[in-house]
PDB file of C-alpha atoms in Angstrom:
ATOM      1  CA  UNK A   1      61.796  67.348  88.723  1.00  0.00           C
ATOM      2  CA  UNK A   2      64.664  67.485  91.225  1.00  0.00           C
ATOM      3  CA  UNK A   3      68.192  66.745  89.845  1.00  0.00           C
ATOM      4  CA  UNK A   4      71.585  64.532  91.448  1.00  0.00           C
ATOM      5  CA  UNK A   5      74.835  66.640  89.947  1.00  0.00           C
ATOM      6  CA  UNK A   6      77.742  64.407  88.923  1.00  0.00           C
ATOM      7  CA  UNK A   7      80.405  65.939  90.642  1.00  0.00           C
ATOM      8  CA  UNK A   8      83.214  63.018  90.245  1.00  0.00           C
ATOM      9  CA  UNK A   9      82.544  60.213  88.225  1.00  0.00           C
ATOM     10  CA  UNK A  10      85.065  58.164  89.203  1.00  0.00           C
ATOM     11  CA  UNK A  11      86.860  55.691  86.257  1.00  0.00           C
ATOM     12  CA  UNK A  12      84.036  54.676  84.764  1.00  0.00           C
ATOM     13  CA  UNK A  13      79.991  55.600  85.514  1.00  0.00           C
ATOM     14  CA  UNK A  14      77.089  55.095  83.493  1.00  0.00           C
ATOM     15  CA  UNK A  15      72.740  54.937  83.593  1.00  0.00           C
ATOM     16  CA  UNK A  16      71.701  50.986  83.337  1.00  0.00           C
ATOM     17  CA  UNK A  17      68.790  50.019  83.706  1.00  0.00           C
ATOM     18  CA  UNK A  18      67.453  46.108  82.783  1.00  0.00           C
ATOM     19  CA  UNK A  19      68.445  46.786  79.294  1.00  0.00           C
ATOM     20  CA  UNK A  20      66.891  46.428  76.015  1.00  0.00           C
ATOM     21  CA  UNK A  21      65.645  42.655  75.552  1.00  0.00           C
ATOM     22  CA  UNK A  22      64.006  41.422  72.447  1.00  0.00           C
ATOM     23  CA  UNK A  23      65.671  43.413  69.701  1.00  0.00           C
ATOM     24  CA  UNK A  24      68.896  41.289  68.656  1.00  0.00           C
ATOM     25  CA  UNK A  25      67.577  40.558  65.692  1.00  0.00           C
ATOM     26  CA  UNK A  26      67.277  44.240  64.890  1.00  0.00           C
ATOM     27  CA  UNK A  27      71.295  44.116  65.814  1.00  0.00           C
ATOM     28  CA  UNK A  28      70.242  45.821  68.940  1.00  0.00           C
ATOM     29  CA  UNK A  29      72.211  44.530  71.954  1.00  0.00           C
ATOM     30  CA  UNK A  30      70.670  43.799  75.395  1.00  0.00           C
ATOM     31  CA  UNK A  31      73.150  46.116  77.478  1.00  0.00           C
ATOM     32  CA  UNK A  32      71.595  47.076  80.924  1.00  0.00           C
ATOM     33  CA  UNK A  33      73.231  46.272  84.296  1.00  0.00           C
ATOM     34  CA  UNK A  34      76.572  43.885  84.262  1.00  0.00           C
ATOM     35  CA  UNK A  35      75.435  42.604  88.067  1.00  0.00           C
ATOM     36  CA  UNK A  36      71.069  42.812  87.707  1.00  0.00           C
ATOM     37  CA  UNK A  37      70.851  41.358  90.617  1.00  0.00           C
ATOM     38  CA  UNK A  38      72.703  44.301  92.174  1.00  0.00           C
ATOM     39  CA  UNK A  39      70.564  46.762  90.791  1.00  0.00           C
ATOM     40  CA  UNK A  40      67.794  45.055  91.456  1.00  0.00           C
ATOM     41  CA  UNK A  41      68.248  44.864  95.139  1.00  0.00           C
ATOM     42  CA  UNK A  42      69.175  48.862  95.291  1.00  0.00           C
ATOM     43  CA  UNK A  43      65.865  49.385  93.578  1.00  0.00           C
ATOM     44  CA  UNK A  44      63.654  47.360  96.285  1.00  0.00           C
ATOM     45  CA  UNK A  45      65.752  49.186  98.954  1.00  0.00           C
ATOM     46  CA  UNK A  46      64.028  52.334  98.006  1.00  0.00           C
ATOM     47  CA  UNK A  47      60.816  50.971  96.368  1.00  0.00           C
ATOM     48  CA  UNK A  48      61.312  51.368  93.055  1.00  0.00           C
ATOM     49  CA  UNK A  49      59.994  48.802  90.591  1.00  0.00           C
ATOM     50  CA  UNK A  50      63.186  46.428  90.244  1.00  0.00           C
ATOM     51  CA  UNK A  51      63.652  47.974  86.461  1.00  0.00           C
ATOM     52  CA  UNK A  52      64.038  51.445  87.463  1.00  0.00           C
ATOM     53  CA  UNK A  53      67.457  52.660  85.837  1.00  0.00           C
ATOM     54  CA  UNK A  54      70.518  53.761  88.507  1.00  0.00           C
ATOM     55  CA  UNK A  55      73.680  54.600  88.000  1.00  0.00           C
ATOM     56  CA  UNK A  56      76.422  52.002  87.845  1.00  0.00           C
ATOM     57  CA  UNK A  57      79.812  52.781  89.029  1.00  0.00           C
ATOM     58  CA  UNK A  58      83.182  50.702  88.286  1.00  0.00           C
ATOM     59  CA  UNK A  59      85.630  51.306  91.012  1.00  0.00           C
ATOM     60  CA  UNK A  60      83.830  53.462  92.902  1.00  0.00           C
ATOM     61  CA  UNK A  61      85.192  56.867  93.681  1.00  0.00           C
ATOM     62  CA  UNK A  62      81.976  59.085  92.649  1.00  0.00           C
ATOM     63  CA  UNK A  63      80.618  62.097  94.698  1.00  0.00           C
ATOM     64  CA  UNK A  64      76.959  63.165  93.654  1.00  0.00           C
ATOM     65  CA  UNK A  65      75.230  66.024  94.678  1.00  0.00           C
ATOM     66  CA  UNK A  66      71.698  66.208  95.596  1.00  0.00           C
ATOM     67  CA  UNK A  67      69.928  68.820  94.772  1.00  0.00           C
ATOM     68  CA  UNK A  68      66.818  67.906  96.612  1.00  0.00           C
ATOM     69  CA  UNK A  69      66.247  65.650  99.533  1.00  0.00           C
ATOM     70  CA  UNK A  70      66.210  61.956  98.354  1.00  0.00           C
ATOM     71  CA  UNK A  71      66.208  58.013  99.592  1.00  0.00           C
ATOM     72  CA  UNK A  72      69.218  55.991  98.216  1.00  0.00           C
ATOM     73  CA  UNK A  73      70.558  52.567  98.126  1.00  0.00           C
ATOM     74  CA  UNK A  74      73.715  50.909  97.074  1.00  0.00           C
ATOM     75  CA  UNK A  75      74.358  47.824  96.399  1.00  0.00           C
ATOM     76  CA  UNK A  76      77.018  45.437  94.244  1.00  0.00           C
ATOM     77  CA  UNK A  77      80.949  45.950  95.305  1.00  0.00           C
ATOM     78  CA  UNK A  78      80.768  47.434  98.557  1.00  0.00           C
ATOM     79  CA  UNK A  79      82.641  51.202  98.630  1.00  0.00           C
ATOM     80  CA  UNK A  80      83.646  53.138 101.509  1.00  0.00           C
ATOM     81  CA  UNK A  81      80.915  55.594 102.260  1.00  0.00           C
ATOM     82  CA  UNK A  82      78.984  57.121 105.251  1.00  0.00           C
ATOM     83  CA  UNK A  83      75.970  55.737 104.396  1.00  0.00           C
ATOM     84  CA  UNK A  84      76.926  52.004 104.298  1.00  0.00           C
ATOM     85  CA  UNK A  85      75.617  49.382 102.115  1.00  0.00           C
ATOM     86  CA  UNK A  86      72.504  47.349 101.715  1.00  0.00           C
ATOM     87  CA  UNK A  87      69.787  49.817 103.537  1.00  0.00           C
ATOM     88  CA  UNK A  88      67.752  53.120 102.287  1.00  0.00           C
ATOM     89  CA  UNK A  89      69.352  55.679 103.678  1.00  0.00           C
ATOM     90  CA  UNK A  90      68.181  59.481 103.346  1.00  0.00           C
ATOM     91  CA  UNK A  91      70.376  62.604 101.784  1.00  0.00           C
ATOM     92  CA  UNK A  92      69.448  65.912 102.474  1.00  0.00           C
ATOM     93  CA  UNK A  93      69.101  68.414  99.891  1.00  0.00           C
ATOM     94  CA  UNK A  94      72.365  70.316  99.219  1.00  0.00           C
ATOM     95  CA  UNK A  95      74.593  67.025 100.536  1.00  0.00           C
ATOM     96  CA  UNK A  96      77.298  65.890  98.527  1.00  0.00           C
ATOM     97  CA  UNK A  97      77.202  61.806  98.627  1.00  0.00           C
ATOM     98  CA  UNK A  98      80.754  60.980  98.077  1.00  0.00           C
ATOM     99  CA  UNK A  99      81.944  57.144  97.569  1.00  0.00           C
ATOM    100  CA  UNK A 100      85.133  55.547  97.881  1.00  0.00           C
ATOM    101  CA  UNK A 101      86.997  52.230  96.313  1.00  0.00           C
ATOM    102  CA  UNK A 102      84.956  48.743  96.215  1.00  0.00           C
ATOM    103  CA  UNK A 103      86.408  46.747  99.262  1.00  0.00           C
ATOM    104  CA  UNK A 104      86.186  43.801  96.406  1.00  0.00           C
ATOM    105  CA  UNK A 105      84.256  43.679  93.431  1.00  0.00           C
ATOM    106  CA  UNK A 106      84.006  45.951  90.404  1.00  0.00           C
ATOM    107  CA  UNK A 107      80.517  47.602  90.107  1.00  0.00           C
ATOM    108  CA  UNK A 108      78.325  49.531  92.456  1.00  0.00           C
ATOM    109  CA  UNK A 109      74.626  50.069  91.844  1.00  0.00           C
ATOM    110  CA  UNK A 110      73.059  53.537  93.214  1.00  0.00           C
ATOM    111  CA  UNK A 111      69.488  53.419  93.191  1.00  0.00           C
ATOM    112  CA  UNK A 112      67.528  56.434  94.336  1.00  0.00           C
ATOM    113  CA  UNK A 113      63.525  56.576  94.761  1.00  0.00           C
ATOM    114  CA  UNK A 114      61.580  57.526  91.746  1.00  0.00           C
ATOM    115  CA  UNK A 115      64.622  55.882  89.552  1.00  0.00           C
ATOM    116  CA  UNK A 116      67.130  58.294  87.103  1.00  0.00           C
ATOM    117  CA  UNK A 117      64.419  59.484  84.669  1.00  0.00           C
ATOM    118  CA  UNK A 118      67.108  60.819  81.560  1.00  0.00           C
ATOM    119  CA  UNK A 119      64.926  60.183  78.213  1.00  0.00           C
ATOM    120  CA  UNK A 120      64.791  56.347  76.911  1.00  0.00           C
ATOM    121  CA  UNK A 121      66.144  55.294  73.823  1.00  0.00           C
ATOM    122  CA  UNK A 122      64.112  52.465  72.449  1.00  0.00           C
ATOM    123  CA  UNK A 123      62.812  51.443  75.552  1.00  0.00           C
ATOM    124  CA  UNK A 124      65.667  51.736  78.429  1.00  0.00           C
ATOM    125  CA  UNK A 125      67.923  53.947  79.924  1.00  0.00           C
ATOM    126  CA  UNK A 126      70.831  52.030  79.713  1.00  0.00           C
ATOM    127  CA  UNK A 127      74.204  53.310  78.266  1.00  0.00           C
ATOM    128  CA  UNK A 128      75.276  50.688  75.950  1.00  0.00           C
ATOM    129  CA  UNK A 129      79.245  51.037  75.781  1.00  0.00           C
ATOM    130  CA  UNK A 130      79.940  48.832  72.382  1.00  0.00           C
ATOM    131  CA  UNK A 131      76.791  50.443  70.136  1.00  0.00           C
ATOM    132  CA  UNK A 132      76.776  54.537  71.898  1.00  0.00           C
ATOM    133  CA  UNK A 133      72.345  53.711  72.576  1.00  0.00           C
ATOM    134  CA  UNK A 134      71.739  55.492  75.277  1.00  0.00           C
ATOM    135  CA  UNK A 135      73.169  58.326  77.473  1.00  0.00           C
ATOM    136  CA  UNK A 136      76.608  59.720  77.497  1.00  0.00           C
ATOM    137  CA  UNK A 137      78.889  57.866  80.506  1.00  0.00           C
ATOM    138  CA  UNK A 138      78.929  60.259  83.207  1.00  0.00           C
ATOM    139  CA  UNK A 139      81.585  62.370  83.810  1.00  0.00           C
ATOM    140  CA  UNK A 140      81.930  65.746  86.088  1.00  0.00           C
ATOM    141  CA  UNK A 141      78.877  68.156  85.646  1.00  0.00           C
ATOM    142  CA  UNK A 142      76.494  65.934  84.340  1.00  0.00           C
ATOM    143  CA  UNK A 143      73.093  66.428  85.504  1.00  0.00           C
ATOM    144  CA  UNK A 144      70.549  63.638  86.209  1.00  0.00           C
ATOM    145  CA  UNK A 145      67.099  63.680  86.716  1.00  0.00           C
ATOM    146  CA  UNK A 146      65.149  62.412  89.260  1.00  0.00           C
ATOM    147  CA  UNK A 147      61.347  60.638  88.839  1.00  0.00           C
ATOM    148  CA  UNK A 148      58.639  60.776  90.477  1.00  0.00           C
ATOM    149  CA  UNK A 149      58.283  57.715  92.954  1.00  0.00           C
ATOM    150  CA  UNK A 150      56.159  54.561  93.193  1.00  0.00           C
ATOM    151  CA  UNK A 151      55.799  52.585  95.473  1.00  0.00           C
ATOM    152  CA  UNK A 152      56.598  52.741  99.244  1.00  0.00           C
ATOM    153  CA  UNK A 153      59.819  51.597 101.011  1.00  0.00           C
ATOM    154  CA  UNK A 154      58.837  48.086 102.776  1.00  0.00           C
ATOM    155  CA  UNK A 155      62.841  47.077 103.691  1.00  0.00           C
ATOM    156  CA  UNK A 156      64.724  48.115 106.588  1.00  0.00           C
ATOM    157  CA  UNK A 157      68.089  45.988 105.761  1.00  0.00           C
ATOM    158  CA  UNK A 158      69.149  43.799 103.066  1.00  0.00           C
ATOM    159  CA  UNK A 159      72.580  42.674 104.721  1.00  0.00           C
ATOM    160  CA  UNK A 160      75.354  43.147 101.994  1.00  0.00           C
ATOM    161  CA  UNK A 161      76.702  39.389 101.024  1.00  0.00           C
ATOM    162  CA  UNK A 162      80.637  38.810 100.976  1.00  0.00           C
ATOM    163  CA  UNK A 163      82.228  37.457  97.633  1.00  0.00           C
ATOM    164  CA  UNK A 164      81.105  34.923  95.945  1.00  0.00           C
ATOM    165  CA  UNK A 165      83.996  32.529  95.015  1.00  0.00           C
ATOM    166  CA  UNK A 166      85.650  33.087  91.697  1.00  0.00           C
ATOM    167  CA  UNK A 167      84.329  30.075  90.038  1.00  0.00           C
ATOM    168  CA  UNK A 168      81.840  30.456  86.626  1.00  0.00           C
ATOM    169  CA  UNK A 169      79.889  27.376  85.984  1.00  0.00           C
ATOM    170  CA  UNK A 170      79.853  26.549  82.206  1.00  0.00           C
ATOM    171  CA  UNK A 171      77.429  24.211  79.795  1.00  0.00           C
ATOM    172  CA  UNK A 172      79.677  23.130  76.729  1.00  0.00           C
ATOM    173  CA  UNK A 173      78.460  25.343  74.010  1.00  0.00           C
ATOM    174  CA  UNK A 174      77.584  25.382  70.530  1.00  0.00           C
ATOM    175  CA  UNK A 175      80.679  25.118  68.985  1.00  0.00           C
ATOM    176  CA  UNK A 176      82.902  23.269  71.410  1.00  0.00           C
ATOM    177  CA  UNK A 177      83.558  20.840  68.443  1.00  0.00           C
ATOM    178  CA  UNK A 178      85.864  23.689  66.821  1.00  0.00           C
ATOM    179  CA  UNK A 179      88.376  22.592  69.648  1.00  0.00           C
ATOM    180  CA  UNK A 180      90.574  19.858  70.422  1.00  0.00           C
ATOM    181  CA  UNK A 181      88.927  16.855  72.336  1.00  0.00           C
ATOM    182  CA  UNK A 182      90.432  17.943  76.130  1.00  0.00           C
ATOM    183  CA  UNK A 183      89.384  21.756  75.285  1.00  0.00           C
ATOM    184  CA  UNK A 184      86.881  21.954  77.665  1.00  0.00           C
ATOM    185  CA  UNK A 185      88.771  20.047  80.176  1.00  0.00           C
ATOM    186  CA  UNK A 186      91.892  22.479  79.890  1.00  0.00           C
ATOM    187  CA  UNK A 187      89.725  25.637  80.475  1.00  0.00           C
ATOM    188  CA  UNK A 188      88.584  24.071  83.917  1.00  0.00           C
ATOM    189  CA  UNK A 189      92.099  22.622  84.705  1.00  0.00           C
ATOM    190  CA  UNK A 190      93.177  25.565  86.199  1.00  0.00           C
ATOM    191  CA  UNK A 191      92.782  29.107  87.097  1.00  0.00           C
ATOM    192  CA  UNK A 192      92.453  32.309  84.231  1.00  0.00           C
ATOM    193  CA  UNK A 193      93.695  36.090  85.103  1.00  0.00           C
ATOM    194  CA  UNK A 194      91.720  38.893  84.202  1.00  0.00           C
ATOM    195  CA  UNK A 195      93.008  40.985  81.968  1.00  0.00           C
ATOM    196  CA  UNK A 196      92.904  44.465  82.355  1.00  0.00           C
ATOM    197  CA  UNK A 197      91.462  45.090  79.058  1.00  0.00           C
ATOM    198  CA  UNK A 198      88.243  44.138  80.033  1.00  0.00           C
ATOM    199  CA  UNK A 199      85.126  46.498  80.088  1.00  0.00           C
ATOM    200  CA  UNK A 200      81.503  45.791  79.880  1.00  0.00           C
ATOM    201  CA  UNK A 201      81.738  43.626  76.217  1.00  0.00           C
ATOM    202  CA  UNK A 202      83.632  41.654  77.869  1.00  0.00           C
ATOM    203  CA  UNK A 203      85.708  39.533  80.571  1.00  0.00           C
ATOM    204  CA  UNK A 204      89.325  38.748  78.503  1.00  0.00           C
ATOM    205  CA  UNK A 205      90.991  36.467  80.213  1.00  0.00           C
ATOM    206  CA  UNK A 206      94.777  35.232  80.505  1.00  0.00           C
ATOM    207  CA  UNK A 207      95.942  31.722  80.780  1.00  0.00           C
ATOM    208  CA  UNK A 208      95.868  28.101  78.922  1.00  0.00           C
ATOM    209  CA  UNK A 209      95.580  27.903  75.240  1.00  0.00           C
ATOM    210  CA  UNK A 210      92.696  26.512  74.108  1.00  0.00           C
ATOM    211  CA  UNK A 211      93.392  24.808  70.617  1.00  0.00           C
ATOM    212  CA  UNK A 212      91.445  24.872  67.931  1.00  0.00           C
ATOM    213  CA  UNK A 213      90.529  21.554  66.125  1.00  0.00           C
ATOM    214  CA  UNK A 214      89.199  23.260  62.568  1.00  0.00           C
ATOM    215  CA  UNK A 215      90.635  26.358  61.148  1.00  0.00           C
ATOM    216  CA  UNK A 216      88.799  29.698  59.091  1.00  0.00           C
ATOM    217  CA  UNK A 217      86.177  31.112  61.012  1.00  0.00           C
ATOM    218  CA  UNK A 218      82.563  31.078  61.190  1.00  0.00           C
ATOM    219  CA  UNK A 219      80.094  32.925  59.895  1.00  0.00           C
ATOM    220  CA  UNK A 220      78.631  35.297  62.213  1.00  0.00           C
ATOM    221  CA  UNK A 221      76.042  33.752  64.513  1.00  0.00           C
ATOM    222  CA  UNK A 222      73.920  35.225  67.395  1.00  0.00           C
ATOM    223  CA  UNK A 223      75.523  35.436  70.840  1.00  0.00           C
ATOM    224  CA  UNK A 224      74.260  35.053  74.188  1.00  0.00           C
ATOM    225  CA  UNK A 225      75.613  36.746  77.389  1.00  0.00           C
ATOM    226  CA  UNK A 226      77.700  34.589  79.330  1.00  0.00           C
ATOM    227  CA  UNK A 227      79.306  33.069  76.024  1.00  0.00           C
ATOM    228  CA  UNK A 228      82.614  32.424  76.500  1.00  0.00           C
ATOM    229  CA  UNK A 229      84.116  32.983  72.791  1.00  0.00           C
ATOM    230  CA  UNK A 230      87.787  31.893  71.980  1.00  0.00           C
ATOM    231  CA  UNK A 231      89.675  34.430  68.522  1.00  0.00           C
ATOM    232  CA  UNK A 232      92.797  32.829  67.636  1.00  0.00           C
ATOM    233  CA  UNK A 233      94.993  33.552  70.009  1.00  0.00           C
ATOM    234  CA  UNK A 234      93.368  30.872  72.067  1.00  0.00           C
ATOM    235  CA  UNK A 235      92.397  33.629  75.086  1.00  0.00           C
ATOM    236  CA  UNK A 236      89.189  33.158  76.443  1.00  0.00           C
ATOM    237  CA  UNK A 237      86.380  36.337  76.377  1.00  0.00           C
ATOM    238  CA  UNK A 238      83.064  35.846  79.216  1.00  0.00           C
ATOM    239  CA  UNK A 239      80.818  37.848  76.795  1.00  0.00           C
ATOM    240  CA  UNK A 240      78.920  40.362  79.486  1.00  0.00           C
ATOM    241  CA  UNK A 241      76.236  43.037  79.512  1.00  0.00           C
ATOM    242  CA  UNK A 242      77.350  45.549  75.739  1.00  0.00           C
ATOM    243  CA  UNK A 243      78.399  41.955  74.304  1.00  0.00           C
ATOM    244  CA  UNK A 244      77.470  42.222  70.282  1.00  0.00           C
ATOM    245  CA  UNK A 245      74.369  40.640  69.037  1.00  0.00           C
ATOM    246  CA  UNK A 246      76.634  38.319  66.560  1.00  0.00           C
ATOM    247  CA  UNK A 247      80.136  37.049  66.337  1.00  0.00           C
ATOM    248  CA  UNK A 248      82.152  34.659  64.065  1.00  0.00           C
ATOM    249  CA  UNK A 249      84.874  32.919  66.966  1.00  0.00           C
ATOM    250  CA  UNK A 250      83.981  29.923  68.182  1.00  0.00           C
ATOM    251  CA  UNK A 251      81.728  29.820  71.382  1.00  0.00           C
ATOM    252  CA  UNK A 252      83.772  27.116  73.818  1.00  0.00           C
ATOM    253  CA  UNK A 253      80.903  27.322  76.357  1.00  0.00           C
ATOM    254  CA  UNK A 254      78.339  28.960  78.220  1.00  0.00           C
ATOM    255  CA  UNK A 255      78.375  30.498  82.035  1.00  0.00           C
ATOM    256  CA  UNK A 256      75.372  29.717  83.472  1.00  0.00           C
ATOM    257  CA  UNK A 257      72.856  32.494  84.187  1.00  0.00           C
ATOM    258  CA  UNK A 258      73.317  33.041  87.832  1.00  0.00           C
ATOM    259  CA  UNK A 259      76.528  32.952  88.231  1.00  0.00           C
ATOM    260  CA  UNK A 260      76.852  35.971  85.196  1.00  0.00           C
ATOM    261  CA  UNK A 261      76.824  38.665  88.452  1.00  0.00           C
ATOM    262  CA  UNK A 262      80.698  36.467  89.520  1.00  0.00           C
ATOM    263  CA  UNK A 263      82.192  37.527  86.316  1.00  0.00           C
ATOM    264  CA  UNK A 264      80.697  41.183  86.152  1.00  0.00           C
ATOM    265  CA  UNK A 265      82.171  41.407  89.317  1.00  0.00           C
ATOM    266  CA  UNK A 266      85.351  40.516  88.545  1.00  0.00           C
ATOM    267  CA  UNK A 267      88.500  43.234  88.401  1.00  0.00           C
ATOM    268  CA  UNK A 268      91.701  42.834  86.600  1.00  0.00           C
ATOM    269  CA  UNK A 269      94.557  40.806  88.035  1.00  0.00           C
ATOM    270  CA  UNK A 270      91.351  38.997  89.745  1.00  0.00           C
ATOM    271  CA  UNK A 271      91.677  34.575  89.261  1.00  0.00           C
ATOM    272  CA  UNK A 272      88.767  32.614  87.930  1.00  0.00           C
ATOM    273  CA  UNK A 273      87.924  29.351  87.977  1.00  0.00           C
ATOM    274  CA  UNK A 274      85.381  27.287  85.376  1.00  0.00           C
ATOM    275  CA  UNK A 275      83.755  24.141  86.161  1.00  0.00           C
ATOM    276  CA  UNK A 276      81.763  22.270  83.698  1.00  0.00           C
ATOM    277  CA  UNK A 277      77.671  22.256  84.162  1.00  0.00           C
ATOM    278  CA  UNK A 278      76.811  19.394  81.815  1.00  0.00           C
ATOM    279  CA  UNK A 279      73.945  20.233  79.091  1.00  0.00           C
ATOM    280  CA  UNK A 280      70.420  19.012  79.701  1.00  0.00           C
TER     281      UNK A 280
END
């Protein structure tokens, strides 16, 4: 089995995969890739089965070394490297694949053929950040194995998109009664900052108040990703990939699925903007 050598891992690297659905009730988050879609493009670029685990990177600024030939992909936040973005390319054995800072966006996806084969843990490969499941982060000297492939490569070019405006569309949520009556309205009346205490749990965000209309708390209750959950000081949290299976602050609202890859693109300092998707 041929091996990639973590040489820099830049701030923040892990293994993610499509995570581990189905066992919340076991108090098992989902985790897997903040931006699927990303890593799900990477993986098609090189003919892996879309669920194939890669390696996600958060501000770029990795160098891996191959220690056999390999096809790779990258795709998500676009980084400064000599292989570009959004087509297989091919690294010789021995070459050191080094990656610079996202032009925008957060998180990279590096897929290579045959998919990082480090051992499962109850089902997927992912590195879950809030619960420790899963592999270590990477960090300088880590070794990574390689799988066998499947599949053949069947794309030439996938041509990178640009940003996708800042704006999170939201369905009023379970517990959007715990707030005043213009709540809702006052979270899409104008932009939120990201705080730079967000991570993979979560998107913490900076801006209106939104007032409660009850006080206590809840009792915990399952959580979704894409809840946006409000604690007391009013502040907004997107809920993202490592969210927790429960929580006991109120749950505002709901970003929609698709537009889930927006926020875990989204870096600190970064503006956002909600807009209200009415319930069906």
């Amino acid at each position: 089995m041929s091996t990639i050598e973590v040489m820099a891992a830049g701030p923040y690297a892990t293994v993610q995969d499509l995570g581990r659905p189905g066992l919340a009730h076991l108090g098992v988050p989902r985790s897997g890739a903040a931006d699927a879609p990303s890593l799900r493009l990477a993986n098609r670029l090189v003919g892996n089965p879309e669920g194939l685990a890669g390696i996600e990177l958060t501000f770029g600024m990795a160098r891996l070394l191959f220690h056999a030939g390999a096809w790779v992909a990258l795709a998500g936040a676009p980084v400064d490297s000599a292989a570009g973005m959004g087509a297989p390319f091919w690294v010789a054995k021995g070459t050191e694949l080094r990656l610079g800072m996202p032009e925008w966006g957060l998180r990279t996806y590096v897929a290579v053929r045959g998919g990082i084969a480090v051992e499962p843990v109850l089902g997927s490969r992912s590195t879950d950040s809030l619960s420790g499941l899963g592999p270590e982060p990477l960090r300088a000297g880590t070794l990574l194995p390689v799988g066998r492939p499947e599949g053949v490569i069947s794309v030439d070019l996938a041509p990178p998109p640009g940003p996708r405006p800042a704006v999170l569309r939201v369905t009023p949520g379970p517990r959007d009664d715990w707030f005043v009556p213009d709540a809702l309205a006052e979270l899409c009346a104008r932009p939120y900052s990201v705080s730079q205490d967000s991570n993979r749990v979560g998107v913490r965000l900076s801006g209106a108040e939104l007032v409660r209309a009850k006080e206590g708390e809840l009792p915990s209750e399952g959580m979704v990703t894409g809840a946006i959950q409000v604690p007391p000081s009013g502040q907004p949290i997107v809920f993202l990939a490592d969210h927790p299976p429960t929580g006991g602050y109120p749950v505002i609202g709901v970003v929609r699925e698709a537009d889930l890859p927006v926020a875990a693109q989204l870096r600190p300092g970064d503006e956002v903007r909600f807009t209200v998707r009415p319930a069906r």
